[in-house]
Structure formats: structure tokens, C-alpha cells
mmCIF file of C-alpha atoms in Angstrom:
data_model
loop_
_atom_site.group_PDB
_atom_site.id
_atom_site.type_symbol
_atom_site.label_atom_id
_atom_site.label_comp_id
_atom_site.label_asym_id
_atom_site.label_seq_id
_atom_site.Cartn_x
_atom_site.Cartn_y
_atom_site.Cartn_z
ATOM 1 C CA UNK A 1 -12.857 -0.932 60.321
ATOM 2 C CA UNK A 2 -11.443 -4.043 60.351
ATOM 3 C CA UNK A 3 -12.140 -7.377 58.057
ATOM 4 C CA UNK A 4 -14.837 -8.628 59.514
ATOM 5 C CA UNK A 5 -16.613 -5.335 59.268
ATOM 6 C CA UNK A 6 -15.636 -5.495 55.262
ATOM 7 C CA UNK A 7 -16.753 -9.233 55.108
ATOM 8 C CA UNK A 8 -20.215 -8.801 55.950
ATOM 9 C CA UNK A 9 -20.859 -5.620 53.514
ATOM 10 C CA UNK A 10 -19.180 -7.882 50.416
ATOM 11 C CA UNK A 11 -22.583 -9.525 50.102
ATOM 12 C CA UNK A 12 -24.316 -6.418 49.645
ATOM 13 C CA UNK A 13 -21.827 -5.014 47.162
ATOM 14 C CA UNK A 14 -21.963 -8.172 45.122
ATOM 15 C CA UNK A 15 -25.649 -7.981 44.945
ATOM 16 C CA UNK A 16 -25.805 -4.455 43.949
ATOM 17 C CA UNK A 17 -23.151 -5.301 41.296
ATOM 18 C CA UNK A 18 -25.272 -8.107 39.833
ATOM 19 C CA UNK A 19 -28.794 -6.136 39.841
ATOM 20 C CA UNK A 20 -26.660 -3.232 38.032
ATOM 21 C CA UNK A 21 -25.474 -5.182 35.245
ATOM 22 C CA UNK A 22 -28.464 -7.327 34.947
ATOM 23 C CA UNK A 23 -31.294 -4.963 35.569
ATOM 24 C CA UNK A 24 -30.349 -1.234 35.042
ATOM 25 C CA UNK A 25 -27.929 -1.311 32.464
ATOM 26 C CA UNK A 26 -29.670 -3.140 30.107
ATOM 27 C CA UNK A 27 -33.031 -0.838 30.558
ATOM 28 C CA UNK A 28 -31.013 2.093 30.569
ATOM 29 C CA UNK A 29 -29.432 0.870 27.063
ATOM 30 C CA UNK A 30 -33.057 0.414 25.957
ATOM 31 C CA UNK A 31 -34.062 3.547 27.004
ATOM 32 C CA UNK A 32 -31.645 5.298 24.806
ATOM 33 C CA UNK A 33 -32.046 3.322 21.893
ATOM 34 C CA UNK A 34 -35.558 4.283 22.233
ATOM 35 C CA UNK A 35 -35.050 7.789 22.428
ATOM 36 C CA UNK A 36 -32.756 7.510 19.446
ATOM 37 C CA UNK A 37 -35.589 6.150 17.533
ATOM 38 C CA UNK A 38 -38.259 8.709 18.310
ATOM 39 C CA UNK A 39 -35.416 11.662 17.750
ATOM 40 C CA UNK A 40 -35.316 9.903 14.415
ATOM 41 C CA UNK A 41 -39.066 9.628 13.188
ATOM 42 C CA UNK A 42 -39.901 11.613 10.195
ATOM 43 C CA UNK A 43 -42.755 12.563 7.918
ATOM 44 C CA UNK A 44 -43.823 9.435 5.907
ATOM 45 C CA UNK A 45 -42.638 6.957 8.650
ATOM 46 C CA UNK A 46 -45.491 4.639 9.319
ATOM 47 C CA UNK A 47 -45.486 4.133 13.431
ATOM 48 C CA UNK A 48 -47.411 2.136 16.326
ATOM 49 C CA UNK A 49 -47.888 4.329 19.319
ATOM 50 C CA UNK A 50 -48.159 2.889 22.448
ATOM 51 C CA UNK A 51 -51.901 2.688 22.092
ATOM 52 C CA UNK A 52 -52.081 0.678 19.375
ATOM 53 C CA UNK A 53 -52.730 3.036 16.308
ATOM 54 C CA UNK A 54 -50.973 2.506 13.896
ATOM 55 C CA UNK A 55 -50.381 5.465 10.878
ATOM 56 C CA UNK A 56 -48.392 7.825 8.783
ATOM 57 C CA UNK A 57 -46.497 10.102 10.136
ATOM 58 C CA UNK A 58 -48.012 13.827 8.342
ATOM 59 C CA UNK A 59 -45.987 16.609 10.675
ATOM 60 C CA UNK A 60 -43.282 16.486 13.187
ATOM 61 C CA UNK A 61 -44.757 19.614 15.203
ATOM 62 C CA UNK A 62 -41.994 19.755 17.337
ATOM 63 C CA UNK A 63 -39.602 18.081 20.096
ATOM 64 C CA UNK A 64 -42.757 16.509 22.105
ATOM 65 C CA UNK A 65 -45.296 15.908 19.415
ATOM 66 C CA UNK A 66 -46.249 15.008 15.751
ATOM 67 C CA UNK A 67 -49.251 14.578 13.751
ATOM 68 C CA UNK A 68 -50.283 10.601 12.476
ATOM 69 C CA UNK A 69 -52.636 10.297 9.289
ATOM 70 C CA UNK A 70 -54.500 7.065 10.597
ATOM 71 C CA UNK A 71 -56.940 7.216 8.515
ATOM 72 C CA UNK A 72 -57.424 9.347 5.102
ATOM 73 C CA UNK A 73 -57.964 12.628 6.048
ATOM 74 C CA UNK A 74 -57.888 11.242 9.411
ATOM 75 C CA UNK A 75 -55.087 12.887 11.499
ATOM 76 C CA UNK A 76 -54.479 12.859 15.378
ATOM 77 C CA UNK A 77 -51.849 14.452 17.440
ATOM 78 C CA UNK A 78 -49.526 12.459 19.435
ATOM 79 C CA UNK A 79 -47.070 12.729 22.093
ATOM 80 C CA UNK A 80 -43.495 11.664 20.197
ATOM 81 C CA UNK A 81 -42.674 9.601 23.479
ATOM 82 C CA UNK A 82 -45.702 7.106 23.128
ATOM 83 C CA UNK A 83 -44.224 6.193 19.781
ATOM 84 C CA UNK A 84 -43.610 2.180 20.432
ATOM 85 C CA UNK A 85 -42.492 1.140 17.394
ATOM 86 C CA UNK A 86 -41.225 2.603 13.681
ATOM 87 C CA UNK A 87 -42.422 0.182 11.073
ATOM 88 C CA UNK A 88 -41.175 1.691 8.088
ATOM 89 C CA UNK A 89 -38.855 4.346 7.336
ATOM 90 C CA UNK A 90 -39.008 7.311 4.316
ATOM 91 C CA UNK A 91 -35.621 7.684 2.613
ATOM 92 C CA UNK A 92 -33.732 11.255 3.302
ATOM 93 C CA UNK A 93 -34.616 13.785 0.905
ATOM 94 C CA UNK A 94 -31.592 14.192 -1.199
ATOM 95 C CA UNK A 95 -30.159 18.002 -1.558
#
């Protein structure tokens, strides 16, 4: 391989470089802060799935779902990745 060979794959290295720091790091930084968040989500958190609805949490079933009160005696099973947005959080038990 000699330069010339080197010089015309630079381009493509730079590019790749610049899409990686502008366009995969930053979603894969906001896919784990996501994550963190849903890991997080409690009973008594008020949320706003994906969808729109917006409740109470009642029961963190388990790793993939938990149970929103939208309603008074309303409550609806939901997928714990569809969770957009915690609005507010409960405060730890203490123990």
C-alpha cells in the first residue's frame, strides 16, 4: 500500500469519525440515560408513557412491566420501556 492508496481512504475515515461523534455517541448516551431512568421508576412516580397517558405508578411487576393508576381505580399495564418521561419522583422509604 502505498500513500496514495492511504490518501484516498482518509476521507472516508474522517467522515466516519465525524458521524460517530456527532450521531451515535450522543444517541447512545441518551439511550443509557434512558434506561437509567426506567431502571429507576418506582411506585408513586407519576410517568408519561410514550402514548401519552399520563399516571401513578401502583406496581413495578417486574423487569419489563408495571402497573399505572390513570385514573381512580383505573389501572393499566405497561411495558417499562414505553415510559417517556418521569414527572415526579416518591422519596426512598427510609429503613
Amino acid at each position: 500500500m502505498d500513500a496514495s492508496a492511504i490518501g484516498q481512504f482518509l476521507p472516508l475515515i474522517l467522515i466516519f469519525a465525524i458521524m460517530y461523534f456527532l450521531l451515535i455517541r450522543p444517541q447512545q448516551k441518551k439511550m443509557k440515560q434512558h434506561q437509567n431512568m426506567v431502571n429507576a421508576v418506582r411506585r408513586g412516580d407519576q410517568v408519561v408513557t410514550q402514548g401519552g397517558l399520563i399516571g401513578k405508578v401502583a406496581k413495578v411487576k417486574d423487569d419489563k412491566e408495571i402497573e399505572v393508576e390513570i385514573a381512580e381505580g383505573v389501572k393499566v399495564r405497561v411495558v417499562k420501556q414505553t415510559i417517556a418521561q418521569v414527572l415526579s419522583k416518591t422519596e426512598p422509604a427510609e429503613s
